[in-house]
CSV table of C-alpha atoms in Angstrom, one decimal:
chain,number,residue,atom,x,y,z
J,185,MET,CA,73.2,-9.8,-28.1
J,186,LYS,CA,72.4,-11.4,-25.0
J,187,ASN,CA,75.8,-11.8,-23.8
J,188,PHE,CA,76.2,-8.1,-24.2
J,189,PHE,CA,73.9,-7.1,-22.0
J,190,TRP,CA,75.0,-9.3,-19.4
J,191,ALA,CA,78.3,-8.0,-19.8
J,192,LEU,CA,77.1,-4.4,-19.9
J,193,PHE,CA,74.9,-5.4,-16.5
J,194,ILE,CA,77.9,-6.9,-15.1
J,195,ILE,CA,80.1,-3.5,-15.6
J,196,ILE,CA,77.4,-1.3,-14.5
J,197,PHE,CA,77.2,-3.5,-11.0
J,198,LEU,CA,81.0,-3.8,-10.8
J,199,SER,CA,81.4,0.5,-11.1
J,200,SER,CA,78.5,1.0,-8.4
J,201,VAL,CA,80.2,-1.2,-5.8
J,202,ILE,CA,83.4,0.2,-6.4
J,203,LYS,CA,82.4,3.4,-6.4
J,204,ALA,CA,80.4,2.4,-3.3
J,205,ASP,CA,83.6,1.0,-1.6
J,206,PHE,CA,85.5,4.2,-2.6
J,207,SER,CA,82.9,6.8,-1.1
J,208,LEU,CA,83.7,4.7,2.5
J,209,ALA,CA,87.1,4.9,2.3
J,210,GLN,CA,87.1,8.9,1.5
J,211,GLN,CA,84.7,9.0,4.5
J,212,LYS,CA,85.9,11.2,7.2
J,213,VAL,CA,85.5,10.2,10.9
J,214,GLU,CA,85.5,13.1,13.2
J,215,ILE,CA,86.9,12.6,16.8
J,216,ASN,CA,86.3,15.2,19.4
J,217,PHE,CA,89.2,15.7,22.2
J,218,PHE,CA,88.5,17.7,25.3
J,219,TYR,CA,91.4,18.1,27.5
J,220,SER,CA,93.2,20.3,30.2
J,221,ALA,CA,96.4,22.1,29.5
J,222,ILE,CA,97.6,20.9,32.9
J,223,CYS,CA,96.6,17.1,32.7
J,224,PRO,CA,99.1,14.7,32.2
J,225,HIS,CA,96.6,12.1,31.0
J,226,CYS,CA,95.3,14.7,28.4
J,227,GLU,CA,99.0,15.1,27.2
J,228,LYS,CA,99.2,11.5,26.7
J,229,GLU,CA,96.3,11.2,24.9
J,230,LYS,CA,97.2,14.2,22.9
J,231,GLU,CA,100.3,12.2,21.6
J,232,PHE,CA,98.2,9.2,21.2
J,233,LEU,CA,95.7,10.8,18.9
J,234,LYS,CA,98.8,12.7,16.7
J,235,GLU,CA,100.2,9.0,15.8
J,236,LEU,CA,96.7,8.1,15.1
J,237,LYS,CA,96.0,10.4,12.9
J,238,GLU,CA,99.0,9.8,11.2
J,239,LYS,CA,98.5,5.8,11.0
J,240,TYR,CA,94.4,6.9,9.7
J,241,PRO,CA,94.9,10.0,7.6
J,242,GLU,CA,90.5,9.8,7.2
J,243,ILE,CA,90.0,11.0,10.6
J,244,GLU,CA,89.6,14.5,11.5
J,245,ILE,CA,90.6,15.3,15.5
J,246,LYS,CA,89.2,18.2,16.9
J,247,GLU,CA,90.9,19.5,20.2
J,248,TYR,CA,89.2,21.5,22.8
J,249,GLU,CA,91.2,23.4,25.6
J,250,VAL,CA,88.0,23.2,28.5
J,251,ILE,CA,89.7,24.6,31.3
J,252,SER,CA,90.7,28.3,30.2
J,253,ASN,CA,88.1,28.7,27.0
J,254,PRO,CA,84.2,29.2,28.0
J,255,GLU,CA,83.4,28.8,24.8
J,256,ASN,CA,84.6,24.9,24.7
J,257,LYS,CA,83.0,24.4,27.8
J,258,GLU,CA,79.8,25.3,25.9
J,259,ILE,CA,80.5,22.9,23.0
J,260,LEU,CA,81.5,20.2,25.7
J,261,ASN,CA,77.8,20.6,27.3
J,262,GLN,CA,76.3,19.9,23.7
J,263,PHE,CA,78.3,16.7,23.3
J,264,TYR,CA,77.0,16.0,27.0
J,265,GLU,CA,73.8,16.5,25.8
J,266,LYS,CA,74.0,14.4,22.3
J,267,TYR,CA,75.8,11.5,24.0
J,268,GLN,CA,73.5,11.7,27.0
J,269,VAL,CA,76.6,11.5,29.1
J,270,PRO,CA,75.4,10.8,32.8
J,271,GLU,CA,76.0,13.6,35.4
J,272,LYS,CA,78.6,11.4,37.7
J,273,ASP,CA,80.7,11.0,34.2
J,274,LYS,CA,80.8,15.3,33.3
J,275,GLY,CA,83.6,17.4,34.1
J,276,TRP,CA,86.3,14.9,33.8
J,277,VAL,CA,89.0,15.4,30.9
J,278,PRO,CA,90.4,14.0,28.7
J,279,ILE,CA,87.1,13.3,27.5
J,280,THR,CA,86.7,11.8,23.4
J,281,PHE,CA,83.9,11.7,21.2
J,282,THR,CA,84.4,9.3,18.4
J,283,PRO,CA,81.1,9.1,15.9
J,284,ASP,CA,79.1,6.6,18.1
J,285,LYS,CA,80.9,6.5,21.4
J,286,TYR,CA,82.6,8.5,24.1
J,287,PHE,CA,85.9,7.5,26.5
J,288,ILE,CA,86.6,9.1,29.9
J,289,GLY,CA,90.3,9.3,30.9
J,290,PHE,CA,92.9,7.6,28.8
J,291,ASN,CA,95.0,4.8,29.4
J,292,GLN,CA,96.1,1.6,26.9
J,293,GLN,CA,93.1,0.1,27.0
J,294,ILE,CA,91.1,2.9,26.2
J,295,ALA,CA,93.5,3.7,23.2
J,296,GLU,CA,92.4,0.1,21.8
J,297,ASP,CA,89.2,1.0,22.1
J,298,ILE,CA,89.3,4.2,20.2
J,299,GLU,CA,91.5,2.8,17.7
J,300,SER,CA,89.0,-0.3,17.3
J,301,CYS,CA,85.6,2.0,16.8
J,302,ILE,CA,88.0,4.3,14.4
J,303,LYS,CA,88.4,1.1,12.2
J,304,GLU,CA,85.0,0.1,12.4
J,305,CYS,CA,83.8,3.8,11.2
J,306,LEU,CA,86.2,3.6,8.6
J,307,ILE,CA,85.3,0.3,7.2
J,308,GLY,CA,81.7,1.4,7.5
J,309,GLU,CA,80.5,-1.3,10.3
J,310,LYS,CA,79.0,1.7,12.0
J,311,PRO,CA,77.3,4.4,10.3
J,312,ALA,CA,78.5,8.3,11.2
J,313,PRO,CA,76.4,9.7,13.2
J,314,GLN,CA,74.8,13.4,12.5
J,315,LYS,CA,77.7,16.1,13.4
J,316,ILE,CA,77.2,18.2,16.5
J,317,LYS,CA,76.8,21.9,14.6
J,318,ILE,CA,79.2,24.2,16.5
């Protein structure tokens, strides 16, 4: 009888661990990408994000063109406020917001940093903060 209770305990424990791991794997990581249609760096980052989405289907990429769309500028202002972006960093594109960081501009190093941040969020090393309500 004692072995039965131990076996039952182990089964319950393992099922809760497996369930927790499964929920982490199902967690969506939201990426908010603000760009200009005439910006060459923005176009390169768009391609990079498309490839990243294929590699990590768990990410959700939201794109906002800010030059011709005033509503998207307002959304960008909300992100500036939430992430406490300094005045000197405002107004530049591309700007990309991951769950816990933002990145201005685009080059190989920024691409690596964005991917690293996404990996950390997907494996649960960093909690994804609350979404900005839009």
